[in-house]
PDB file of C-alpha atoms in Angstrom:
ATOM      1  CA  MET A   1       8.925 -16.737 -71.873  1.00  0.00           C
ATOM      2  CA  ASN A   2      10.819 -14.398 -69.534  1.00  0.00           C
ATOM      3  CA  SER A   3      11.547 -11.997 -72.378  1.00  0.00           C
ATOM      4  CA  PRO A   4       9.514  -8.731 -72.576  1.00  0.00           C
ATOM      5  CA  ALA A   5       8.145  -9.834 -75.953  1.00  0.00           C
ATOM      6  CA  ALA A   6       6.870 -13.112 -74.511  1.00  0.00           C
ATOM      7  CA  ARG A   7       5.305 -11.371 -71.524  1.00  0.00           C
ATOM      8  CA  ALA A   8       3.463  -9.082 -73.892  1.00  0.00           C
ATOM      9  CA  ALA A   9       1.490 -12.199 -74.908  1.00  0.00           C
ATOM     10  CA  PHE A  10       0.032 -12.479 -71.370  1.00  0.00           C
ATOM     11  CA  ARG A  11      -3.584 -11.428 -70.935  1.00  0.00           C
ATOM     12  CA  ARG A  12      -4.033  -7.718 -70.255  1.00  0.00           C
ATOM     13  CA  SER A  13      -7.473  -8.205 -68.707  1.00  0.00           C
ATOM     14  CA  PHE A  14      -9.463 -11.048 -67.147  1.00  0.00           C
ATOM     15  CA  ASP A  15     -12.732 -12.257 -68.665  1.00  0.00           C
ATOM     16  CA  PHE A  16     -15.155 -12.462 -65.723  1.00  0.00           C
ATOM     17  CA  GLY A  17     -18.035 -13.630 -67.919  1.00  0.00           C
ATOM     18  CA  ASN A  18     -21.640 -13.089 -66.759  1.00  0.00           C
ATOM     19  CA  ARG A  19     -21.457 -14.641 -63.307  1.00  0.00           C
ATOM     20  CA  GLU A  20     -24.215 -14.194 -60.712  1.00  0.00           C
ATOM     21  CA  LEU A  21     -22.781 -12.327 -57.717  1.00  0.00           C
ATOM     22  CA  THR A  22     -25.916 -12.839 -55.613  1.00  0.00           C
ATOM     23  CA  LYS A  23     -25.245 -16.589 -55.415  1.00  0.00           C
ATOM     24  CA  TRP A  24     -22.028 -15.908 -53.497  1.00  0.00           C
ATOM     25  CA  PHE A  25     -23.849 -14.635 -50.398  1.00  0.00           C
ATOM     26  CA  PRO A  26     -24.941 -17.315 -47.867  1.00  0.00           C
ATOM     27  CA  GLY A  27     -28.233 -16.649 -46.058  1.00  0.00           C
ATOM     28  CA  HIS A  28     -26.866 -17.032 -42.505  1.00  0.00           C
ATOM     29  CA  MET A  29     -24.790 -13.864 -43.028  1.00  0.00           C
ATOM     30  CA  ALA A  30     -27.858 -11.622 -43.302  1.00  0.00           C
ATOM     31  CA  LYS A  31     -29.220 -13.047 -40.031  1.00  0.00           C
ATOM     32  CA  GLY A  32     -25.846 -12.430 -38.372  1.00  0.00           C
ATOM     33  CA  LEU A  33     -26.002  -8.710 -39.159  1.00  0.00           C
ATOM     34  CA  LYS A  34     -29.363  -8.381 -37.363  1.00  0.00           C
ATOM     35  CA  LYS A  35     -27.972 -10.161 -34.288  1.00  0.00           C
ATOM     36  CA  MET A  36     -24.934  -7.880 -34.305  1.00  0.00           C
ATOM     37  CA  GLN A  37     -27.144  -4.771 -34.375  1.00  0.00           C
ATOM     38  CA  ALA A  38     -29.133  -6.115 -31.414  1.00  0.00           C
ATOM     39  CA  SER A  39     -25.892  -6.579 -29.403  1.00  0.00           C
ATOM     40  CA  LEU A  40     -24.623  -3.041 -30.109  1.00  0.00           C
ATOM     41  CA  LYS A  41     -26.000  -1.406 -26.941  1.00  0.00           C
ATOM     42  CA  ASN A  42     -23.475  -3.483 -24.952  1.00  0.00           C
ATOM     43  CA  VAL A  43     -20.466  -2.595 -27.136  1.00  0.00           C
ATOM     44  CA  ASP A  44     -17.828   0.110 -26.462  1.00  0.00           C
ATOM     45  CA  CYS A  45     -15.635  -0.308 -29.546  1.00  0.00           C
ATOM     46  CA  ILE A  46     -15.705  -2.177 -32.859  1.00  0.00           C
ATOM     47  CA  ILE A  47     -12.678  -4.049 -34.182  1.00  0.00           C
ATOM     48  CA  GLU A  48     -13.041  -4.685 -37.900  1.00  0.00           C
ATOM     49  CA  VAL A  49     -10.722  -7.426 -39.180  1.00  0.00           C
ATOM     50  CA  HIS A  50      -9.877  -7.599 -42.872  1.00  0.00           C
ATOM     51  CA  ASP A  51      -7.330  -9.334 -45.120  1.00  0.00           C
ATOM     52  CA  ALA A  52      -4.165  -7.227 -45.615  1.00  0.00           C
ATOM     53  CA  ARG A  53      -3.955  -8.438 -49.251  1.00  0.00           C
ATOM     54  CA  ILE A  54      -7.258  -6.673 -50.066  1.00  0.00           C
ATOM     55  CA  PRO A  55      -7.243  -3.637 -47.733  1.00  0.00           C
ATOM     56  CA  LEU A  56      -9.577  -1.630 -49.995  1.00  0.00           C
ATOM     57  CA  SER A  57     -11.751  -4.379 -51.531  1.00  0.00           C
ATOM     58  CA  GLY A  58     -14.798  -6.021 -50.018  1.00  0.00           C
ATOM     59  CA  ARG A  59     -14.840  -4.135 -46.703  1.00  0.00           C
ATOM     60  CA  ASN A  60     -18.529  -4.145 -46.005  1.00  0.00           C
ATOM     61  CA  PRO A  61     -20.226  -0.724 -46.310  1.00  0.00           C
ATOM     62  CA  VAL A  62     -23.213  -2.201 -44.440  1.00  0.00           C
ATOM     63  CA  PHE A  63     -21.017  -2.389 -41.312  1.00  0.00           C
ATOM     64  CA  GLU A  64     -20.709   1.396 -41.204  1.00  0.00           C
ATOM     65  CA  GLU A  65     -24.428   1.978 -41.838  1.00  0.00           C
ATOM     66  CA  ALA A  66     -25.599  -0.692 -39.417  1.00  0.00           C
ATOM     67  CA  LEU A  67     -23.134  -0.374 -36.576  1.00  0.00           C
ATOM     68  CA  GLY A  68     -23.369   3.339 -36.034  1.00  0.00           C
ATOM     69  CA  VAL A  69     -20.946   5.673 -34.338  1.00  0.00           C
ATOM     70  CA  ARG A  70     -18.969   3.360 -32.052  1.00  0.00           C
ATOM     71  CA  PRO A  71     -15.151   3.857 -31.946  1.00  0.00           C
ATOM     72  CA  HIS A  72     -13.586   1.746 -34.698  1.00  0.00           C
ATOM     73  CA  LEU A  73     -10.198   0.024 -35.132  1.00  0.00           C
ATOM     74  CA  LEU A  74      -9.331  -1.598 -38.484  1.00  0.00           C
ATOM     75  CA  VAL A  75      -7.047  -4.624 -38.113  1.00  0.00           C
ATOM     76  CA  LEU A  76      -5.496  -5.755 -41.412  1.00  0.00           C
ATOM     77  CA  ASN A  77      -4.579  -9.371 -40.724  1.00  0.00           C
ATOM     78  CA  LYS A  78      -2.477 -11.952 -42.654  1.00  0.00           C
ATOM     79  CA  LEU A  79       0.362  -9.435 -42.815  1.00  0.00           C
ATOM     80  CA  ASP A  80       2.754 -12.328 -43.568  1.00  0.00           C
ATOM     81  CA  LEU A  81       0.987 -12.953 -46.921  1.00  0.00           C
ATOM     82  CA  ALA A  82       0.765  -9.319 -48.092  1.00  0.00           C
ATOM     83  CA  ASP A  83       3.227  -7.368 -50.233  1.00  0.00           C
ATOM     84  CA  LEU A  84       3.317  -4.046 -48.364  1.00  0.00           C
ATOM     85  CA  THR A  85       5.742  -2.217 -50.677  1.00  0.00           C
ATOM     86  CA  ASN A  86       3.108   0.541 -51.101  1.00  0.00           C
ATOM     87  CA  LYS A  87       1.914   0.519 -47.467  1.00  0.00           C
ATOM     88  CA  GLN A  88       1.884   4.339 -47.171  1.00  0.00           C
ATOM     89  CA  LYS A  89      -0.286   4.690 -50.280  1.00  0.00           C
ATOM     90  CA  ILE A  90      -2.781   2.169 -48.842  1.00  0.00           C
ATOM     91  CA  LEU A  91      -2.883   3.985 -45.477  1.00  0.00           C
ATOM     92  CA  SER A  92      -3.521   7.350 -47.156  1.00  0.00           C
ATOM     93  CA  GLN A  93      -6.334   5.825 -49.289  1.00  0.00           C
ATOM     94  CA  LEU A  94      -7.941   4.406 -46.126  1.00  0.00           C
ATOM     95  CA  GLU A  95      -7.551   7.773 -44.388  1.00  0.00           C
ATOM     96  CA  GLN A  96      -9.409   9.398 -47.287  1.00  0.00           C
ATOM     97  CA  GLN A  97     -12.281   7.010 -46.449  1.00  0.00           C
ATOM     98  CA  GLY A  98     -12.216   8.353 -42.877  1.00  0.00           C
ATOM     99  CA  ILE A  99     -10.357   5.406 -41.314  1.00  0.00           C
ATOM    100  CA  GLN A 100      -7.671   6.717 -38.965  1.00  0.00           C
ATOM    101  CA  ASN A 101      -6.987   3.791 -36.623  1.00  0.00           C
ATOM    102  CA  ILE A 102      -5.265   0.921 -38.448  1.00  0.00           C
ATOM    103  CA  LEU A 103      -3.055  -1.969 -37.309  1.00  0.00           C
ATOM    104  CA  PHE A 104      -1.403  -4.726 -39.389  1.00  0.00           C
ATOM    105  CA  THR A 105      -1.250  -8.153 -37.705  1.00  0.00           C
ATOM    106  CA  ASP A 106      -0.253 -11.779 -38.226  1.00  0.00           C
ATOM    107  CA  CYS A 107      -2.512 -13.491 -35.706  1.00  0.00           C
ATOM    108  CA  LEU A 108      -1.262 -17.016 -36.358  1.00  0.00           C
ATOM    109  CA  ARG A 109       2.255 -16.029 -35.275  1.00  0.00           C
ATOM    110  CA  GLU A 110       2.956 -17.173 -31.708  1.00  0.00           C
ATOM    111  CA  ARG A 111       3.640 -13.689 -30.287  1.00  0.00           C
ATOM    112  CA  ASP A 112       2.871 -11.005 -32.860  1.00  0.00           C
ATOM    113  CA  VAL A 113       4.103  -7.627 -31.542  1.00  0.00           C
ATOM    114  CA  ASN A 114       1.255  -5.842 -33.329  1.00  0.00           C
ATOM    115  CA  VAL A 115      -1.398  -7.827 -31.407  1.00  0.00           C
ATOM    116  CA  LYS A 116       0.131  -6.241 -28.280  1.00  0.00           C
ATOM    117  CA  LYS A 117      -0.847  -2.789 -29.616  1.00  0.00           C
ATOM    118  CA  ILE A 118      -4.580  -3.601 -29.811  1.00  0.00           C
ATOM    119  CA  VAL A 119      -5.501  -3.161 -26.116  1.00  0.00           C
ATOM    120  CA  PRO A 120      -3.717   0.222 -25.719  1.00  0.00           C
ATOM    121  CA  ALA A 121      -5.319   1.396 -29.011  1.00  0.00           C
ATOM    122  CA  VAL A 122      -8.906   0.412 -28.081  1.00  0.00           C
ATOM    123  CA  THR A 123      -8.495   1.669 -24.488  1.00  0.00           C
ATOM    124  CA  GLU A 124      -7.504   5.098 -25.805  1.00  0.00           C
ATOM    125  CA  LEU A 125     -10.384   5.115 -28.328  1.00  0.00           C
ATOM    126  CA  ILE A 126     -12.950   4.174 -25.664  1.00  0.00           C
ATOM    127  CA  GLN A 127     -11.651   6.718 -23.129  1.00  0.00           C
ATOM    128  CA  LYS A 128     -11.955   9.468 -25.744  1.00  0.00           C
ATOM    129  CA  SER A 129     -15.530   8.492 -26.637  1.00  0.00           C
ATOM    130  CA  ASP A 130     -18.909   9.048 -25.018  1.00  0.00           C
ATOM    131  CA  ARG A 131     -19.904   5.647 -23.587  1.00  0.00           C
ATOM    132  CA  PHE A 132     -23.576   6.676 -23.185  1.00  0.00           C
ATOM    133  CA  HIS A 133     -25.339   4.340 -20.702  1.00  0.00           C
ATOM    134  CA  ARG A 134     -22.202   2.169 -20.312  1.00  0.00           C
ATOM    135  CA  ALA A 135     -20.188   4.900 -18.539  1.00  0.00           C
ATOM    136  CA  GLU A 136     -20.545   3.204 -15.128  1.00  0.00           C
ATOM    137  CA  ASN A 137     -19.368  -0.176 -16.435  1.00  0.00           C
ATOM    138  CA  LEU A 138     -15.758  -0.853 -15.447  1.00  0.00           C
ATOM    139  CA  GLU A 139     -15.337  -3.556 -18.097  1.00  0.00           C
ATOM    140  CA  TYR A 140     -14.930  -2.842 -21.799  1.00  0.00           C
ATOM    141  CA  CYS A 141     -16.835  -4.841 -24.387  1.00  0.00           C
ATOM    142  CA  LEU A 142     -15.562  -5.038 -27.984  1.00  0.00           C
ATOM    143  CA  MET A 143     -17.263  -6.441 -31.064  1.00  0.00           C
ATOM    144  CA  VAL A 144     -15.140  -8.151 -33.733  1.00  0.00           C
ATOM    145  CA  ILE A 145     -16.558  -7.894 -37.250  1.00  0.00           C
ATOM    146  CA  GLY A 146     -15.373  -8.553 -40.811  1.00  0.00           C
ATOM    147  CA  VAL A 147     -15.955 -10.562 -43.941  1.00  0.00           C
ATOM    148  CA  PRO A 148     -15.537 -14.364 -43.617  1.00  0.00           C
ATOM    149  CA  ASN A 149     -12.192 -16.095 -43.097  1.00  0.00           C
ATOM    150  CA  VAL A 150     -10.029 -13.018 -42.499  1.00  0.00           C
ATOM    151  CA  GLY A 151      -8.878 -14.157 -39.045  1.00  0.00           C
ATOM    152  CA  LYS A 152     -11.450 -12.831 -36.562  1.00  0.00           C
ATOM    153  CA  SER A 153     -11.337 -15.964 -34.397  1.00  0.00           C
ATOM    154  CA  SER A 154      -7.529 -16.108 -34.773  1.00  0.00           C
ATOM    155  CA  LEU A 155      -7.336 -12.523 -33.473  1.00  0.00           C
ATOM    156  CA  ILE A 156      -9.428 -13.406 -30.404  1.00  0.00           C
ATOM    157  CA  ASN A 157      -7.237 -16.438 -29.709  1.00  0.00           C
ATOM    158  CA  ALA A 158      -4.020 -14.392 -30.244  1.00  0.00           C
ATOM    159  CA  MET A 159      -5.239 -11.767 -27.740  1.00  0.00           C
ATOM    160  CA  ARG A 160      -6.041 -14.455 -25.166  1.00  0.00           C
ATOM    161  CA  ARG A 161      -2.569 -15.969 -25.656  1.00  0.00           C
ATOM    162  CA  MET A 162      -0.959 -12.538 -25.338  1.00  0.00           C
ATOM    163  CA  TYR A 163      -2.852 -11.156 -22.328  1.00  0.00           C
ATOM    164  CA  LEU A 164      -4.257 -14.141 -20.425  1.00  0.00           C
ATOM    165  CA  ARG A 165      -1.743 -16.865 -21.393  1.00  0.00           C
ATOM    166  CA  LYS A 166      -4.787 -18.955 -22.323  1.00  0.00           C
ATOM    167  CA  GLY A 167      -5.619 -21.053 -25.349  1.00  0.00           C
ATOM    168  CA  LYS A 168      -8.416 -21.076 -27.880  1.00  0.00           C
ATOM    169  CA  ALA A 169     -11.843 -19.717 -27.075  1.00  0.00           C
ATOM    170  CA  SER A 170     -12.978 -19.362 -30.681  1.00  0.00           C
ATOM    171  CA  ARG A 171     -13.078 -22.110 -33.261  1.00  0.00           C
ATOM    172  CA  VAL A 172     -10.778 -21.366 -36.200  1.00  0.00           C
ATOM    173  CA  GLY A 173     -11.191 -22.749 -39.713  1.00  0.00           C
ATOM    174  CA  GLY A 174      -9.643 -22.221 -43.120  1.00  0.00           C
ATOM    175  CA  GLU A 175     -13.095 -22.048 -44.646  1.00  0.00           C
ATOM    176  CA  PRO A 176     -15.356 -18.998 -44.594  1.00  0.00           C
ATOM    177  CA  GLY A 177     -18.328 -19.166 -42.266  1.00  0.00           C
ATOM    178  CA  VAL A 178     -16.906 -21.274 -39.419  1.00  0.00           C
ATOM    179  CA  THR A 179     -18.277 -18.890 -36.752  1.00  0.00           C
ATOM    180  CA  ARG A 180     -22.017 -19.267 -37.328  1.00  0.00           C
ATOM    181  CA  ALA A 181     -23.738 -17.621 -34.378  1.00  0.00           C
ATOM    182  CA  VAL A 182     -22.888 -14.485 -32.389  1.00  0.00           C
ATOM    183  CA  LEU A 183     -20.955 -16.051 -29.537  1.00  0.00           C
ATOM    184  CA  THR A 184     -21.157 -15.182 -25.854  1.00  0.00           C
ATOM    185  CA  LYS A 185     -18.597 -12.827 -24.366  1.00  0.00           C
ATOM    186  CA  ILE A 186     -14.995 -14.015 -24.403  1.00  0.00           C
ATOM    187  CA  GLN A 187     -12.510 -12.503 -21.971  1.00  0.00           C
ATOM    188  CA  VAL A 188      -9.280 -11.359 -23.645  1.00  0.00           C
ATOM    189  CA  CYS A 189      -7.636  -9.128 -21.042  1.00  0.00           C
ATOM    190  CA  GLU A 190      -7.524  -8.790 -17.217  1.00  0.00           C
ATOM    191  CA  ARG A 191      -6.275  -5.202 -16.823  1.00  0.00           C
ATOM    192  CA  PRO A 192      -8.244  -3.447 -18.109  1.00  0.00           C
ATOM    193  CA  LEU A 193     -11.022  -6.040 -18.015  1.00  0.00           C
ATOM    194  CA  ILE A 194     -11.916  -6.549 -21.693  1.00  0.00           C
ATOM    195  CA  TYR A 195     -14.429  -8.900 -23.267  1.00  0.00           C
ATOM    196  CA  LEU A 196     -14.981  -9.572 -26.963  1.00  0.00           C
ATOM    197  CA  LEU A 197     -18.068 -10.668 -28.847  1.00  0.00           C
ATOM    198  CA  ASP A 198     -17.052 -12.873 -31.764  1.00  0.00           C
ATOM    199  CA  THR A 199     -19.446 -12.626 -34.724  1.00  0.00           C
ATOM    200  CA  PRO A 200     -20.032 -14.437 -38.001  1.00  0.00           C
ATOM    201  CA  GLY A 201     -18.276 -12.757 -40.924  1.00  0.00           C
ATOM    202  CA  VAL A 202     -20.924 -10.740 -42.689  1.00  0.00           C
ATOM    203  CA  PHE A 203     -20.570  -9.047 -46.016  1.00  0.00           C
ATOM    204  CA  SER A 204     -22.897  -7.290 -48.359  1.00  0.00           C
ATOM    205  CA  PRO A 205     -24.559  -9.119 -51.238  1.00  0.00           C
ATOM    206  CA  ARG A 206     -23.662  -5.982 -53.206  1.00  0.00           C
ATOM    207  CA  ILE A 207     -20.005  -6.904 -53.718  1.00  0.00           C
ATOM    208  CA  GLY A 208     -19.839  -4.109 -56.281  1.00  0.00           C
ATOM    209  CA  SER A 209     -18.093  -5.802 -59.171  1.00  0.00           C
ATOM    210  CA  LEU A 210     -17.017  -9.243 -60.322  1.00  0.00           C
ATOM    211  CA  GLU A 211     -13.385  -8.185 -59.902  1.00  0.00           C
ATOM    212  CA  VAL A 212     -13.908  -7.396 -56.201  1.00  0.00           C
ATOM    213  CA  GLY A 213     -15.808 -10.685 -55.850  1.00  0.00           C
ATOM    214  CA  MET A 214     -12.932 -12.592 -57.446  1.00  0.00           C
ATOM    215  CA  LYS A 215     -10.359 -10.965 -55.132  1.00  0.00           C
ATOM    216  CA  LEU A 216     -12.495 -12.005 -52.150  1.00  0.00           C
ATOM    217  CA  ALA A 217     -12.754 -15.542 -53.565  1.00  0.00           C
ATOM    218  CA  LEU A 218      -8.997 -15.748 -54.127  1.00  0.00           C
ATOM    219  CA  CYS A 219      -8.392 -14.827 -50.469  1.00  0.00           C
ATOM    220  CA  GLY A 220     -10.869 -17.504 -49.351  1.00  0.00           C
ATOM    221  CA  THR A 221     -13.654 -15.265 -48.045  1.00  0.00           C
ATOM    222  CA  ILE A 222     -16.229 -16.907 -50.348  1.00  0.00           C
ATOM    223  CA  LEU A 223     -16.668 -20.706 -50.446  1.00  0.00           C
ATOM    224  CA  ASP A 224     -14.677 -21.953 -53.448  1.00  0.00           C
ATOM    225  CA  HIS A 225     -17.456 -24.083 -54.937  1.00  0.00           C
ATOM    226  CA  LEU A 226     -19.765 -21.054 -55.204  1.00  0.00           C
ATOM    227  CA  VAL A 227     -17.335 -19.420 -57.634  1.00  0.00           C
ATOM    228  CA  GLY A 228     -15.630 -22.520 -59.105  1.00  0.00           C
ATOM    229  CA  GLU A 229     -12.084 -23.615 -58.259  1.00  0.00           C
ATOM    230  CA  GLU A 230     -10.855 -23.564 -61.848  1.00  0.00           C
ATOM    231  CA  VAL A 231     -12.188 -20.001 -62.278  1.00  0.00           C
ATOM    232  CA  ILE A 232     -10.363 -18.909 -59.085  1.00  0.00           C
ATOM    233  CA  ALA A 233      -7.200 -20.727 -60.258  1.00  0.00           C
ATOM    234  CA  ASP A 234      -7.359 -18.922 -63.608  1.00  0.00           C
ATOM    235  CA  TYR A 235      -7.740 -15.538 -61.886  1.00  0.00           C
ATOM    236  CA  LEU A 236      -4.775 -16.446 -59.648  1.00  0.00           C
ATOM    237  CA  LEU A 237      -2.622 -17.311 -62.673  1.00  0.00           C
ATOM    238  CA  PHE A 238      -3.657 -14.075 -64.416  1.00  0.00           C
ATOM    239  CA  THR A 239      -2.816 -12.037 -61.272  1.00  0.00           C
ATOM    240  CA  LEU A 240       0.578 -13.681 -60.659  1.00  0.00           C
ATOM    241  CA  ASN A 241       1.630 -13.082 -64.268  1.00  0.00           C
ATOM    242  CA  LYS A 242       0.318  -9.507 -64.273  1.00  0.00           C
ATOM    243  CA  GLN A 243       2.366  -8.720 -61.145  1.00  0.00           C
ATOM    244  CA  GLN A 244       5.364 -10.694 -62.457  1.00  0.00           C
ATOM    245  CA  LYS A 245       5.300 -13.006 -59.425  1.00  0.00           C
ATOM    246  CA  PHE A 246       6.758 -16.144 -60.943  1.00  0.00           C
ATOM    247  CA  ASP A 247       7.415 -18.305 -57.851  1.00  0.00           C
ATOM    248  CA  TYR A 248       4.805 -20.739 -59.192  1.00  0.00           C
ATOM    249  CA  VAL A 249       7.172 -21.639 -62.086  1.00  0.00           C
ATOM    250  CA  GLU A 250       9.767 -23.110 -59.706  1.00  0.00           C
ATOM    251  CA  GLN A 251       7.145 -24.481 -57.286  1.00  0.00           C
ATOM    252  CA  TYR A 252       5.608 -26.653 -60.010  1.00  0.00           C
ATOM    253  CA  GLN A 253       8.709 -27.131 -62.212  1.00  0.00           C
ATOM    254  CA  LEU A 254       7.098 -25.453 -65.205  1.00  0.00           C
ATOM    255  CA  GLY A 255      10.354 -24.275 -66.785  1.00  0.00           C
ATOM    256  CA  GLU A 256       8.893 -20.853 -67.684  1.00  0.00           C
ATOM    257  CA  PRO A 257       5.894 -18.633 -66.891  1.00  0.00           C
ATOM    258  CA  CYS A 258       2.705 -19.632 -68.672  1.00  0.00           C
ATOM    259  CA  ASP A 259      -0.625 -17.880 -69.167  1.00  0.00           C
ATOM    260  CA  ASP A 260      -2.650 -20.936 -70.208  1.00  0.00           C
ATOM    261  CA  LEU A 261      -4.489 -22.510 -67.259  1.00  0.00           C
ATOM    262  CA  PRO A 262      -4.973 -26.052 -68.689  1.00  0.00           C
ATOM    263  CA  THR A 263      -1.220 -26.264 -69.414  1.00  0.00           C
ATOM    264  CA  VAL A 264      -0.360 -25.144 -65.870  1.00  0.00           C
ATOM    265  CA  LEU A 265      -2.924 -27.429 -64.202  1.00  0.00           C
ATOM    266  CA  LYS A 266      -1.760 -30.403 -66.260  1.00  0.00           C
ATOM    267  CA  GLN A 267       1.827 -29.875 -65.052  1.00  0.00           C
ATOM    268  CA  ILE A 268       0.660 -29.445 -61.436  1.00  0.00           C
ATOM    269  CA  ALA A 269      -1.385 -32.669 -61.658  1.00  0.00           C
ATOM    270  CA  ILE A 270       1.560 -34.603 -63.095  1.00  0.00           C
ATOM    271  CA  LYS A 271       3.970 -33.239 -60.450  1.00  0.00           C
ATOM    272  CA  LEU A 272       1.558 -34.148 -57.636  1.00  0.00           C
ATOM    273  CA  GLY A 273       0.632 -37.519 -59.148  1.00  0.00           C
ATOM    274  CA  LYS A 274      -2.999 -36.401 -59.371  1.00  0.00           C
ATOM    275  CA  THR A 275      -4.285 -38.419 -62.302  1.00  0.00           C
ATOM    276  CA  GLN A 276      -7.505 -40.340 -62.820  1.00  0.00           C
ATOM    277  CA  LYS A 277      -8.479 -43.245 -65.047  1.00  0.00           C
ATOM    278  CA  VAL A 278     -11.050 -42.309 -67.673  1.00  0.00           C
ATOM    279  CA  LYS A 279     -12.792 -44.698 -70.084  1.00  0.00           C
ATOM    280  CA  ALA A 280     -12.361 -43.665 -73.691  1.00  0.00           C
ATOM    281  CA  ILE A 281     -14.537 -45.236 -76.381  1.00  0.00           C
ATOM    282  CA  THR A 282     -12.457 -46.079 -79.437  1.00  0.00           C
ATOM    283  CA  GLY A 283     -12.997 -48.072 -82.619  1.00  0.00           C
ATOM    284  CA  VAL A 284     -11.468 -51.115 -80.898  1.00  0.00           C
ATOM    285  CA  GLY A 285     -13.574 -50.905 -77.723  1.00  0.00           C
ATOM    286  CA  ASN A 286     -13.240 -49.130 -74.391  1.00  0.00           C
ATOM    287  CA  VAL A 287      -9.739 -48.101 -73.336  1.00  0.00           C
ATOM    288  CA  ASN A 288      -8.681 -46.807 -69.907  1.00  0.00           C
ATOM    289  CA  ILE A 289      -6.497 -43.717 -70.247  1.00  0.00           C
ATOM    290  CA  LEU A 290      -4.802 -41.657 -67.537  1.00  0.00           C
ATOM    291  CA  MET A 291      -6.047 -38.061 -67.407  1.00  0.00           C
ATOM    292  CA  PRO A 292      -4.718 -35.210 -65.254  1.00  0.00           C
ATOM    293  CA  ASN A 293      -7.120 -34.360 -62.422  1.00  0.00           C
ATOM    294  CA  TYR A 294      -7.589 -30.666 -63.205  1.00  0.00           C
ATOM    295  CA  SER A 295      -9.863 -30.046 -60.180  1.00  0.00           C
ATOM    296  CA  ALA A 296      -7.288 -31.469 -57.737  1.00  0.00           C
ATOM    297  CA  ALA A 297      -4.553 -29.412 -59.433  1.00  0.00           C
ATOM    298  CA  ALA A 298      -6.644 -26.201 -59.186  1.00  0.00           C
ATOM    299  CA  TYR A 299      -7.329 -26.964 -55.509  1.00  0.00           C
ATOM    300  CA  ASP A 300      -3.592 -27.359 -54.802  1.00  0.00           C
ATOM    301  CA  PHE A 301      -2.660 -24.202 -56.773  1.00  0.00           C
ATOM    302  CA  ILE A 302      -5.158 -22.085 -54.762  1.00  0.00           C
ATOM    303  CA  ARG A 303      -4.201 -23.606 -51.368  1.00  0.00           C
ATOM    304  CA  THR A 304      -0.475 -23.158 -52.058  1.00  0.00           C
ATOM    305  CA  PHE A 305      -1.095 -19.487 -52.839  1.00  0.00           C
ATOM    306  CA  ARG A 306      -3.192 -18.987 -49.682  1.00  0.00           C
ATOM    307  CA  LYS A 307      -0.409 -20.464 -47.547  1.00  0.00           C
ATOM    308  CA  GLY A 308       1.989 -17.847 -48.943  1.00  0.00           C
ATOM    309  CA  GLU A 309       4.136 -20.380 -50.796  1.00  0.00           C
ATOM    310  CA  LEU A 310       3.837 -18.514 -54.130  1.00  0.00           C
ATOM    311  CA  GLY A 311       5.180 -15.253 -52.670  1.00  0.00           C
ATOM    312  CA  LYS A 312       3.611 -12.195 -51.022  1.00  0.00           C
ATOM    313  CA  ILE A 313       1.008 -10.303 -53.013  1.00  0.00           C
ATOM    314  CA  MET A 314      -1.172  -7.180 -52.954  1.00  0.00           C
ATOM    315  CA  LEU A 315      -4.481  -7.489 -54.812  1.00  0.00           C
ATOM    316  CA  ASP A 316      -5.574  -3.837 -54.418  1.00  0.00           C
TER     317      ASP A 316
END
């Protein structure tokens, strides 16, 4: 299957079907955007956090419309999971969209050197800007925004570790939507005195296309059950094969790359011992047979990818 001829049999495109994008947008996100707008008068700079694996996909256009002309820093987090071979190309594409101030971070790392660059970057941005009625305030207030589950709370906690030697102030979860309400101010730095407002991840119900929606789902910014774990697993398999990232073959002892999801999930289920007894009706009565648990296998395949154990990837 590693031969060029065999790879030619892989799918060239993914069948997204006729899925309903609007169902992927939880109601509490729309409320969050209104709360964020109400808090804006107290904000000096906006830090937008996004997943480094999808630097161009799913960044919410509503943020720009709704949050006005405040200084803006884009933090592309989960650097450890992203294949940045074409980093310069990505930066120039973002610059074409008018985004000049960009940092790559890995906020779960104990002392990420790039987190250290955030305070000098925002301080410079704020000092260059017109602070309107906040000019007399000696403290700086930042708002952290982004789509769900890209590491906003992890960034706040990393900054507190870095500058205050303090622990968690923001709850962190591997599921989108853990931060539900706009939180009170959280101090992240002493000199200069900087506070952050943590916000719920908010993204537009107009995701744009099913492909963008699927990339967001694969990175865990949409709750899996809204899209379907086996659908996400199939898109993951398609993407890994398309990019010739075959770490999954060794991870699950498949022997060779494969483009058929049921075959892959069956092998994953067997390797993990994820089987379930199912009653089969036969001519001689009911018989219990062992079936692979495809849902559990899909769940493991997706989680293993999200932990970076199937190699680094770039989805844009």
